[in-house]
Amino acid sequence: MSANLLLHTRHLSIGYGNHRVAGPLSVQLKAGQLVCLLGPNGAGKSTLMRTLSGLQNALEGDVYLGDKRLPHIPPTELAKKLSLVLTERVEAGHLTVGELVALGRTPYTNWLGSLTSADQERVQWALALTGTQSFINRRLPQLSDGERQKVMLARALAQDTDLILLDEPTAHLDLPSRVELMRLLHELARQTRKAILLSTHELDLALQAADELWLLGAKGEFEHGVPEDLVLNGSFERTFAASGFAFDRTTGTFQMYPAPTGPALGLQGNSAAYFWTRRALSREGYQIQASARHSVQVTDEGWFIDEQTFVTSIHDLLQELSNRYSYRTDNEDLHKKRR
Amino acid sequence: MTRPLLFSLLILLSVGCFVVNLTLGSVSIPAREVARILFTQQSEQTAWLFIIEKIRLPKALTAVLVGWGLSVSGLQMQTLFRNPLAGPSELGITAGAGLGVAAIMLGSGSVTSLYAIRQLGISGSWLIVFMASLGSAMVLLLVLSIAGRIRDHVVLLIVGVMVGTITISIISIWQYFSQPEQLQEYLLWTFGSLGGVVDYHLLVLSTVVIFGLILAFASSKALNSLLLGEAYARSMGLTVGRARTIILASTSILTGSITAFCGPIGFVGIAVPHLTRSLLGTSNHRILIPASGLIGSILMLVCDSIAQLPGTQSVLPINVVTSLLGAPVVIWMIVSRHNLRASFS
């Protein structure tokens, strides 16, 4: 067995009581890897996270940490191998950030929880790595949600484990904080050679940051692989098919609107403006086809419609097109119907 | 203010309150004379010597034990329930202790009062302590099992009051079938009294309370990790079931023994931990446990001094005084809800 293999499962089935959520699963976590667990709501992401972290028993099969089977690892030993960051907000108002992160040293301290200088060093290291040293004397209610999650991550780092599991750590965060946390996790996996597994709803962030994706479908189907492979082989579309949205393989995004049914248009150009024009046209229901009779040329200065009319904004472009094809009214009907 | 300074101040204050408490009562004894009696066991007036040694010293020591015991018990419950409104009397735990004591009387076949049970001697007092602790533990387990389904702090308080009411109703049914004199004695017991604990009772009470406090202090690391919730505590290597059992045992023993000997004493267990957290600005139980104990004992000594109504011949029941001081604190805690949320989730 490779020394890099930190966690693996054999024929693992997860669920509650008699209700099997998913399985049998065979997954692996290797050192230095950032893995994102994706799936629609209710697919059992939390159940899988809880089972892998030993908070919940498996229905069948086994979870191995290194070469040891999970239920047979004593609690303190397990705490030295695997740490957690959970979705729920921790409210312990009188704890300072320093004290909170120091709680991560719990598995290593004596019966009274006294910190040795080595423990203190580890706490400082964790704070430095997450960029939270300046918060050390602040209390939890004084932190924003983003800062709070970074502090919880610092606590997990202070626990000094090879594995860190995060259950929807980005759930309560605004977009910049989400991006920052994902970037931080990506860097941590590289720098510290830890294996980091997080469940998330952030598909596009996960596609960008993860070394590997685990997809858990609504019916318990499970697929894993390099993000780009999963996009290309259609696993992504299958996993999220039940949600009723189409995953666009060419752009890596989910389409809010059904496949366009409006007039066909050709579109040429290759700048950022091209990308955004395409999005605007798709939203309005135009089908983008290379062989269409009419076409739009995107240039640095503006947009040419059929190489005649020149407009300087997407607003004007859409206006002009709707005048030409009197398509806009249809589209509004469509909007009304949808409502 | 630094923590060692604050601690020395609290210790000084509790010693000061202890001495002041000894000087006050229906007979006024000067502080210098009190000190002389304490250090030399001699006095010009043998009556003073008797009053101090046989009445006031045991009572003041009981006040200290009660202050430490109830505050630390309340502190543990607040962390265990992750609810700043948890406390021994508020969640019906003291009522459970009362039921335990009442059970001895029902079991003994003859209807006897709590005061009569106290006269049973040393084995009797151990029996009371055991039954009262058992009663506390049963109610605590019941409330804890309900608490798992409740997220709202105030709702848990209401559930606790209801469980307490049920428990007291059971005692009342038994009371209904007993003699008027015994009813009167039971009512006196419910007022709470620090004065009835003398001689071997004091020895038993202090042994049990110190044992409970040691258990609590030994749980301080577990209590700290429970601050983040049970899942985090488990992920940090805590065997939650075992830690919880020790905390439950400590809480039940402290509340049960104190209630058995002194009657139900309200609001100390809920108010003191909260005051201590605000005063020291920490959630670390290694600091909170001794600090709550010190503040609790200061508060009990002050309450007892007020209860003596210095200069008069009458004495107020101790429970009346602690309720008058403590209930407004609880109301203030509920009104300023941010205070509740700041302590726990």
XYZ file of C-alpha atoms in Angstrom:
684
model
C 0.000 0.000 0.000
C 1.280 3.433 -0.880
C 2.369 5.628 2.024
C 0.440 8.455 0.439
C -2.858 6.662 0.871
C -4.339 8.238 4.017
C -7.915 7.021 3.845
C -9.753 4.440 1.818
C -12.998 2.564 2.026
C -13.985 -0.971 1.091
C -17.540 -1.727 0.034
C -18.742 1.123 2.202
C -22.505 1.608 2.476
C -23.788 4.665 4.255
C -27.205 5.556 5.661
C -29.396 5.643 8.737
C -30.976 2.586 10.319
C -32.350 0.475 7.476
C -32.229 3.305 4.973
C -29.276 2.977 2.649
C -28.280 6.357 1.219
C -25.412 5.285 -0.985
C -22.973 2.490 -1.539
C -21.080 0.349 -1.885
C -18.396 2.994 -2.264
C -14.684 2.573 -2.740
C -12.923 5.884 -2.353
C -9.416 7.025 -1.560
C -7.797 10.132 -0.121
C -4.125 10.727 -0.804
C -1.663 13.134 0.781
C -1.579 16.579 -0.792
C -4.958 16.150 -2.431
C -7.891 18.555 -2.297
C -11.073 16.599 -2.964
C -14.497 18.178 -3.322
C -17.653 16.193 -2.677
C -20.521 17.477 -4.797
C -24.112 16.422 -5.142
C -27.665 17.679 -5.038
C -29.310 18.340 -1.681
C -30.323 15.192 0.127
C -27.876 13.006 -1.780
C -26.138 12.099 1.482
C -23.050 14.277 1.391
C -23.220 14.945 5.137
C -23.875 11.264 5.862
C -20.758 10.324 3.910
C -18.695 12.988 5.690
C -19.980 11.855 9.082
C -19.281 8.217 8.271
C -15.750 8.902 7.051
C -14.998 10.952 10.161
C -16.321 8.273 12.508
C -19.203 10.346 13.880
C -21.598 7.798 12.428
C -21.355 4.064 11.829
C -21.260 2.585 8.356
C -24.129 0.322 7.341
C -21.740 -2.087 5.686
C -18.127 -2.184 4.701
C -15.185 -0.425 6.268
C -13.349 2.869 6.433
C -9.593 2.534 6.792
C -7.316 5.269 8.068
C -3.898 4.193 6.893
C -4.113 0.458 7.541
C -6.377 0.681 10.598
C -10.095 0.100 10.520
C -12.125 3.047 11.814
C -14.153 1.651 14.724
C -11.011 0.124 16.186
C -9.072 3.364 16.435
C -9.231 4.816 19.963
C -10.815 8.327 20.081
C -7.609 10.226 20.965
C -5.635 8.413 18.281
C -8.354 9.144 15.730
C -8.283 12.802 16.780
C -4.583 12.871 15.881
C -5.308 11.569 12.381
C -8.476 13.363 11.358
C -9.911 16.796 12.146
C -13.209 18.435 11.245
C -14.719 21.755 10.254
C -18.518 21.705 10.385
C -21.278 23.816 8.841
C -22.918 24.845 12.088
C -21.789 28.142 13.535
C -19.918 27.765 16.775
C -21.102 30.213 19.411
C -18.858 30.395 22.414
C -18.896 34.110 22.959
C -16.235 34.411 25.598
C -13.645 32.303 23.799
C -10.878 34.261 22.138
C -9.600 33.138 18.753
C -6.352 32.083 20.440
C -8.208 29.925 22.968
C -10.419 28.424 20.273
C -7.488 27.441 18.057
C -5.667 26.101 21.121
C -8.621 23.744 21.686
C -7.321 21.958 18.592
C -4.452 20.759 20.777
C -6.900 18.848 23.026
C -5.788 15.365 21.891
C -2.182 16.172 22.834
C -2.561 17.994 26.171
C -2.591 16.511 29.684
C -5.729 15.904 31.787
C -6.001 19.587 32.649
C -5.477 20.743 29.083
C -2.258 22.684 29.816
C -0.457 23.908 26.702
C 3.253 23.199 26.386
C 5.508 25.511 24.371
C 5.319 22.993 21.508
C 1.532 23.283 21.594
C 1.779 27.083 21.570
C 4.085 26.889 18.551
C 1.643 24.695 16.686
C -1.178 27.151 17.432
C 0.919 30.034 16.098
C 1.771 27.986 13.004
C -1.915 27.299 12.344
C -2.812 30.968 12.803
C -0.010 32.039 10.467
C -0.964 29.535 7.783
C -4.558 30.761 7.692
C -3.590 34.418 8.002
C -5.482 34.870 11.246
C -2.659 35.906 13.626
C -4.098 39.384 13.973
C -7.387 37.967 15.313
C -5.755 36.145 18.207
C -7.273 38.292 20.946
C -10.618 38.829 19.277
C -13.754 36.981 20.346
C -15.971 34.939 18.060
C -18.895 37.413 17.809
C -16.423 40.036 16.571
C -15.551 37.963 13.493
C -17.268 37.939 10.118
C -18.495 34.586 8.807
C -15.505 34.307 6.500
C -13.029 35.067 9.286
C -14.840 32.625 11.531
C -14.428 29.754 9.053
C -10.742 30.548 8.653
C -10.375 30.398 12.429
C -12.193 27.058 12.526
C -9.799 25.857 9.841
C -6.883 27.072 11.958
C -8.262 25.017 14.841
C -8.354 21.946 12.594
C -4.762 22.653 11.497
C -3.640 23.005 15.110
C -5.004 19.515 15.662
C -2.113 18.419 13.450
C -3.844 15.687 11.489
C -3.049 14.207 8.087
C -6.686 14.496 7.093
C -9.034 17.453 7.318
C -12.722 16.995 6.522
C -14.871 20.082 5.998
C -18.652 19.759 5.790
C -19.981 22.603 3.636
C -17.541 25.156 5.004
C -18.628 27.763 2.454
C -22.355 27.534 3.206
C -22.725 30.801 5.120
C -20.073 32.797 3.278
C -20.310 35.583 0.714
C -18.663 35.068 -2.662
C -15.258 36.689 -1.963
C -14.923 34.705 1.286
C -15.843 31.487 -0.536
C -13.202 32.076 -3.180
C -10.648 32.945 -0.524
C -11.397 29.845 1.552
C -11.170 27.543 -1.480
C -7.894 29.112 -2.559
C -6.563 28.723 0.973
C -7.571 25.053 1.089
C -5.981 24.430 -2.287
C -2.716 25.975 -1.104
C -2.815 24.126 2.219
C -3.174 20.760 0.533
C -0.122 21.527 -1.602
C 2.014 23.061 1.134
C 1.287 20.772 4.068
C 0.746 17.520 2.113
C -2.496 16.986 4.020
C -5.491 15.365 2.378
C -8.431 17.753 2.467
C -11.962 16.643 1.714
C -14.778 19.147 1.601
C -18.419 18.886 0.679
C -19.780 21.936 -1.071
C -22.428 23.343 -3.372
C -19.926 25.577 -5.135
C -19.686 23.734 -8.450
C -17.619 26.275 -10.337
C -15.214 26.822 -7.437
C -14.882 23.092 -6.942
C -14.177 22.621 -10.658
C -11.373 25.136 -10.421
C -9.794 24.197 -7.088
C -10.222 20.451 -6.651
C -7.654 17.835 -7.609
C -10.413 15.297 -7.605
C -14.188 15.423 -7.469
C -16.554 12.985 -5.838
C -20.040 13.165 -7.275
C -22.867 11.740 -5.191
C -26.138 11.547 -7.105
C -29.650 11.772 -5.689
C -30.154 8.004 -6.028
C -26.870 7.138 -4.382
C -24.878 6.778 -7.610
C -21.255 7.701 -7.076
C -18.570 8.801 -9.510
C -15.132 10.222 -8.938
C -12.247 11.510 -10.975
C -10.366 14.561 -12.177
C -12.896 17.432 -12.535
C -12.295 17.921 -16.244
C -12.764 14.213 -16.994
C -16.065 14.187 -15.184
C -17.212 17.192 -17.211
C -16.187 15.664 -20.514
C -17.626 12.204 -19.896
C -21.002 13.629 -18.877
C -20.909 12.530 -15.206
C -21.616 16.077 -14.139
C -24.735 16.311 -16.266
C -25.987 12.962 -15.026
C -25.459 13.753 -11.342
C -27.301 17.029 -11.489
C -29.861 16.016 -14.111
C -32.587 15.662 -11.496
C -32.239 19.318 -10.595
C -33.789 20.241 -13.929
C -30.911 22.402 -15.085
C -28.708 21.735 -18.009
C -24.970 21.655 -17.522
C -23.189 23.298 -20.399
C -20.057 21.321 -21.132
C -18.547 24.025 -23.284
C -18.709 26.741 -20.629
C -18.611 24.663 -17.441
C -21.679 26.403 -16.105
C -25.274 25.535 -15.406
C -27.848 26.990 -17.768
C -30.674 28.776 -16.025
C -32.840 28.665 -19.139
C -34.016 25.748 -21.242
C -32.311 25.113 -24.567
C -32.856 28.170 -26.809
C -35.621 27.893 -29.392
C -35.494 31.374 -30.944
C -33.989 32.535 -34.244
C -30.598 31.213 -35.235
C -27.683 33.606 -35.182
C -24.054 33.301 -36.103
C -21.525 34.754 -33.674
C -17.902 35.544 -34.392
C -15.159 36.978 -32.243
C -12.769 35.775 -29.576
C -12.493 38.296 -26.754
C -14.132 38.475 -23.318
C -16.866 40.429 -25.082
C -17.591 37.328 -27.192
C -18.198 35.219 -24.074
C -20.573 37.746 -22.527
C -22.388 38.413 -25.805
C -22.984 34.704 -26.122
C -24.450 34.582 -22.632
C -26.733 37.527 -23.298
C -27.953 36.017 -26.572
C -28.587 32.622 -24.967
C -30.561 34.281 -22.216
C -32.750 35.950 -24.810
C -33.339 32.611 -26.500
C -31.225 32.986 -29.658
C -29.640 29.824 -30.962
C -25.994 30.273 -31.698
C -25.204 28.451 -34.929
C -22.233 28.838 -37.231
C -24.377 28.255 -40.329
C -27.086 30.793 -39.465
C -28.224 33.294 -42.111
C -27.690 36.289 -39.854
C -24.592 36.897 -37.817
C -23.079 39.156 -35.215
C -19.429 40.117 -35.331
C -17.827 41.002 -31.995
C -14.916 43.439 -32.271
C -12.925 45.526 -29.830
C -14.940 48.640 -30.662
C -18.444 47.189 -30.749
C -20.810 44.828 -32.474
C -21.606 44.540 -36.208
C -24.918 42.986 -37.126
C -24.727 41.355 -40.564
C -21.666 43.549 -41.225
C -23.958 46.581 -41.618
C -25.372 47.923 -38.377
C -22.894 48.945 -35.678
C -23.861 49.108 -31.989
C -21.714 49.934 -28.930
C -23.400 48.022 -26.144
C -25.062 44.659 -25.613
C -28.202 46.541 -24.635
C -28.319 48.218 -28.053
C -27.460 44.945 -29.759
C -30.382 43.102 -28.148
C -32.669 46.038 -28.942
C -31.626 46.036 -32.565
C -31.988 42.280 -32.918
C -35.416 42.235 -31.336
C -36.538 44.974 -33.749
C -35.311 42.904 -36.637
C -36.776 39.592 -35.682
C -39.675 40.912 -33.588
C -38.626 38.078 -31.392
C -38.675 39.934 -28.109
C -42.467 39.712 -27.711
C -42.393 35.929 -28.009
C -39.695 35.813 -25.451
C -41.732 37.896 -23.031
C -44.619 35.496 -23.426
C -42.256 32.742 -22.598
C -41.201 34.596 -19.447
C -44.814 35.031 -18.410
C -45.578 31.384 -18.954
C -42.661 30.398 -16.838
C -43.824 32.544 -13.983
C -7.143 43.627 35.547
C -4.930 40.565 35.348
C -6.299 37.198 36.366
C -4.021 36.458 39.352
C -4.906 39.878 40.763
C -8.605 39.245 40.239
C -8.324 35.861 41.928
C -6.487 37.265 44.952
C -9.141 39.966 45.183
C -11.926 37.352 45.103
C -10.188 35.265 47.786
C -9.727 38.344 49.994
C -13.334 39.314 49.459
C -14.637 35.869 50.370
C -12.505 35.801 53.544
C -13.806 39.291 54.391
C -17.411 38.260 53.813
C -16.820 35.153 55.907
C -15.649 37.203 58.904
C -18.392 39.808 58.481
C -20.946 36.999 58.281
C -19.671 35.641 61.626
C -20.079 39.019 63.336
C -23.691 39.471 62.229
C -26.765 37.960 63.788
C -29.291 38.562 66.517
C -26.348 39.114 68.883
C -23.699 41.460 67.546
C -20.142 40.239 68.147
C -17.214 42.558 67.282
C -14.926 41.441 64.473
C -11.834 41.478 66.737
C -13.544 39.121 69.148
C -14.555 36.877 66.260
C -10.939 36.700 65.112
C -9.803 35.897 68.657
C -12.329 33.085 68.966
C -11.284 31.694 65.587
C -7.571 31.683 66.373
C -7.439 30.972 70.116
C -10.810 29.319 70.785
C -11.133 31.637 73.799
C -13.394 34.516 74.657
C -14.385 36.731 77.593
C -17.951 35.695 77.047
C -18.578 31.961 76.858
C -21.920 32.688 75.187
C -20.100 34.307 72.266
C -17.739 31.356 72.065
C -20.705 29.009 71.890
C -22.555 31.132 69.310
C -19.542 31.340 67.020
C -18.342 27.755 67.325
C -21.637 25.924 67.396
C -23.908 28.117 65.282
C -22.277 30.749 63.132
C -19.109 28.947 62.055
C -20.968 25.844 60.788
C -23.515 28.086 59.097
C -20.856 30.219 57.393
C -18.961 27.092 56.291
C -22.216 25.689 54.928
C -22.773 28.942 53.027
C -19.319 28.596 51.452
C -19.961 24.951 50.505
C -23.387 25.801 49.070
C -21.977 28.746 47.111
C -19.204 26.648 45.578
C -21.381 23.608 44.979
C -24.373 25.266 43.375
C -22.324 27.654 41.217
C -20.053 24.934 39.853
C -23.034 22.650 39.357
C -24.834 25.393 37.425
C -21.724 26.144 35.367
C -21.392 22.497 34.321
C -25.061 22.303 33.415
C -24.859 25.442 31.295
C -21.966 24.021 29.296
C -23.505 20.550 29.041
C -26.832 21.943 27.805
C -25.039 24.721 25.896
C -27.660 26.980 27.420
C -26.942 29.942 29.723
C -30.380 29.522 31.289
C -29.628 26.086 32.731
C -29.327 25.839 36.493
C -30.031 23.352 39.295
C -33.281 24.885 40.544
C -34.461 26.159 37.145
C -34.378 22.763 35.456
C -36.091 20.984 38.322
C -32.954 19.231 39.586
C -33.433 20.462 43.145
C -37.044 19.240 42.957
C -35.624 15.849 41.927
C -33.430 15.906 45.015
C -36.508 16.667 47.104
C -38.265 13.689 45.558
C -35.292 11.498 46.413
C -35.507 12.564 50.038
C -39.272 12.086 50.055
C -38.798 8.569 48.657
C -36.853 7.550 51.773
C -39.768 8.618 53.896
C -42.300 6.790 51.749
C -40.059 3.724 51.710
C -39.587 3.758 55.454
C -43.280 3.045 55.895
C -43.861 5.719 58.472
C -44.421 9.298 57.454
C -41.538 11.359 58.745
C -40.327 14.863 58.094
C -37.012 15.838 56.578
C -35.902 17.252 59.880
C -36.586 13.924 61.504
C -34.510 12.167 58.839
C -31.626 14.492 59.644
C -31.703 13.179 63.197
C -31.016 9.631 61.971
C -27.303 10.042 62.447
C -24.369 9.586 60.118
C -25.686 6.622 58.118
C -28.958 8.510 57.736
C -27.214 11.530 56.288
C -25.326 9.369 53.791
C -28.640 7.811 52.816
C -30.198 11.241 52.278
C -27.233 12.330 50.169
C -27.454 9.179 48.069
C -31.195 9.387 47.480
C -31.170 13.124 46.814
C -28.327 12.719 44.304
C -30.187 9.859 42.660
C -33.337 11.992 42.395
C -31.295 14.836 40.895
C -29.647 12.519 38.393
C -32.992 11.104 37.263
C -34.502 14.518 36.607
C -31.259 15.658 34.954
C -31.316 12.662 32.596
C -34.964 13.334 31.770
C -34.367 17.008 31.000
C -31.222 16.160 29.051
C -33.130 13.700 26.851
C -35.768 16.350 26.139
C -33.130 19.039 25.590
C -31.767 17.165 22.582
C -34.905 18.124 20.645
C -34.990 21.774 21.725
C -32.880 24.512 20.222
C -34.429 27.481 21.993
C -32.864 28.471 25.322
C -36.020 29.884 26.865
C -38.119 26.859 25.867
C -35.716 24.569 27.698
C -36.145 26.758 30.778
C -39.926 26.308 30.535
C -39.534 22.522 30.135
C -37.299 22.518 33.208
C -39.847 24.451 35.225
C -42.561 22.009 34.099
C -40.491 18.949 35.036
C -39.840 20.620 38.382
C -43.555 21.246 38.812
C -44.396 17.604 38.071
C -41.795 16.477 40.583
C -43.079 18.840 43.241
C -46.654 17.707 42.514
C -45.649 14.133 43.260
C -44.204 15.297 46.574
C -47.381 17.326 47.189
C -49.600 14.280 46.750
C -47.617 12.582 49.442
C -47.741 15.764 51.556
C -51.515 15.794 51.198
C -51.739 12.536 53.095
C -49.450 13.614 55.914
C -49.899 15.399 59.229
C -50.232 19.202 59.517
C -47.078 19.496 61.693
C -45.066 17.641 59.074
C -46.488 19.861 56.355
C -45.247 22.834 58.292
C -41.788 21.322 58.579
C -41.721 20.520 54.894
C -42.642 24.110 54.068
C -39.796 25.303 56.315
C -37.446 23.001 54.402
C -38.562 24.496 51.075
C -37.564 27.946 52.347
C -34.029 26.670 52.587
C -31.793 26.905 55.621
C -28.054 26.959 56.108
C -28.385 26.641 59.861
C -29.355 23.006 60.203
C -26.027 21.531 59.114
C -23.886 20.838 62.196
C -21.393 18.276 63.440
C -21.241 15.138 61.324
C -23.762 16.551 58.854
C -21.241 19.249 58.032
C -18.545 16.604 57.711
C -20.658 14.547 55.310
C -21.736 17.600 53.300
C -18.184 18.936 52.945
C -16.810 15.510 51.946
C -19.462 15.105 49.289
C -19.198 18.688 47.965
C -15.398 18.537 47.762
C -15.645 15.207 45.927
C -18.136 16.752 43.484
C -15.881 19.769 42.952
C -12.876 17.549 42.243
C -14.922 15.669 39.647
C -15.935 19.000 38.114
C -12.378 20.308 37.990
C -11.190 17.045 36.463
C -13.847 17.554 33.759
C -12.637 21.045 32.887
C -10.800 19.894 29.759
C -13.885 17.971 28.603
C -16.112 20.956 29.374
C -13.835 23.199 27.323
C -14.029 20.972 24.277
C -17.810 20.632 24.701
C -18.022 24.419 24.237
C -17.756 23.810 20.487
C -20.558 21.253 20.517
C -20.629 17.497 20.720
C -19.445 16.732 17.178
C -16.338 18.892 17.538
C -15.695 17.481 21.019
C -15.757 13.949 19.599
C -13.519 14.925 16.710
C -10.999 16.203 19.256
C -10.825 12.786 20.893
C -13.310 13.257 23.721
C -15.284 10.158 24.704
C -18.480 12.158 24.986
C -20.502 9.473 26.772
C -17.948 9.054 29.558
C -17.348 12.786 29.960
C -21.065 13.381 30.106
C -21.514 10.703 32.787
C -18.826 12.280 34.965
C -20.335 15.747 34.531
C -23.814 14.407 35.303
C -22.484 12.628 38.393
C -20.728 15.732 39.650
C -23.775 17.933 39.031
C -26.174 15.498 40.696
C -23.948 14.928 43.713
C -23.415 18.660 44.272
C -27.050 19.633 43.805
C -28.460 16.566 45.558
C -26.376 16.769 48.723
C -26.803 20.531 49.115
C -30.544 20.360 48.540
C -30.955 17.473 50.964
C -29.272 19.381 53.775
C -30.247 22.982 53.059
C -33.464 22.748 51.055
C -33.896 24.093 47.548
C -31.806 27.247 47.110
C -32.693 29.038 43.894
C -30.893 31.211 41.363
C -27.325 30.880 42.684
C -26.589 28.112 40.181
C -27.926 30.032 37.202
C -26.805 33.573 38.020
C -23.274 33.060 39.342
C -21.734 31.325 36.274
C -23.215 34.009 34.089
C -21.856 36.816 36.262
C -18.476 35.079 36.360
C -18.263 34.769 32.570
C -19.138 38.431 32.136
C -16.721 39.523 34.855
C -13.733 37.456 33.712
C -14.541 37.455 30.003
C -13.494 33.860 29.502
C -15.086 30.498 28.705
C -12.112 28.496 29.948
C -13.394 26.162 32.662
C -10.042 25.898 34.411
C -10.572 29.534 35.343
C -14.370 29.564 35.459
C -14.736 26.702 37.955
C -12.669 28.251 40.783
C -13.887 31.758 39.978
C -17.575 30.728 39.985
C -16.998 28.907 43.264
C -15.428 31.974 44.879
C -18.102 34.345 43.590
C -20.825 31.865 44.571
C -19.499 31.591 48.129
C -19.219 35.395 48.407
C -22.806 35.696 47.194
C -24.088 33.055 49.631
C -22.281 34.715 52.562
C -23.777 38.087 51.599
C -27.247 36.572 51.168
C -26.964 34.863 54.538
C -25.825 38.116 56.173
C -28.868 39.872 54.710
C -31.102 36.998 55.821
C -29.965 37.515 59.411
C -31.564 40.981 59.298
C -28.761 42.323 61.536
C -29.978 44.074 64.666
C -33.308 42.263 64.747
C -34.373 39.002 66.338
C -35.872 37.540 63.165
C -34.237 35.617 60.305
C -35.384 35.435 56.679
C -35.361 32.090 54.839
C -32.213 31.942 52.680
C -34.146 30.921 49.548
C -36.174 34.138 49.762
C -33.027 36.255 49.709
C -31.300 34.364 46.874
C -34.502 34.547 44.818
C -34.891 38.281 45.402
C -31.322 38.850 44.241
C -31.125 36.136 41.575
C -34.444 36.314 39.734
C -33.836 39.872 38.409
C -30.471 38.671 37.036
C -32.241 35.886 35.100
C -34.864 38.310 33.770
C -32.098 40.645 32.668
C -30.375 37.730 30.902
C -33.536 36.823 28.978
C -34.301 40.440 28.074
C -30.824 41.108 26.723
C -30.904 38.177 24.332
C -27.605 38.990 22.707
C -26.148 38.030 26.045
C -27.657 34.570 25.685
C -26.391 34.061 22.185
C -22.952 35.341 23.051
C -22.381 32.562 25.560
C -23.443 29.507 23.600
C -25.140 28.737 20.321
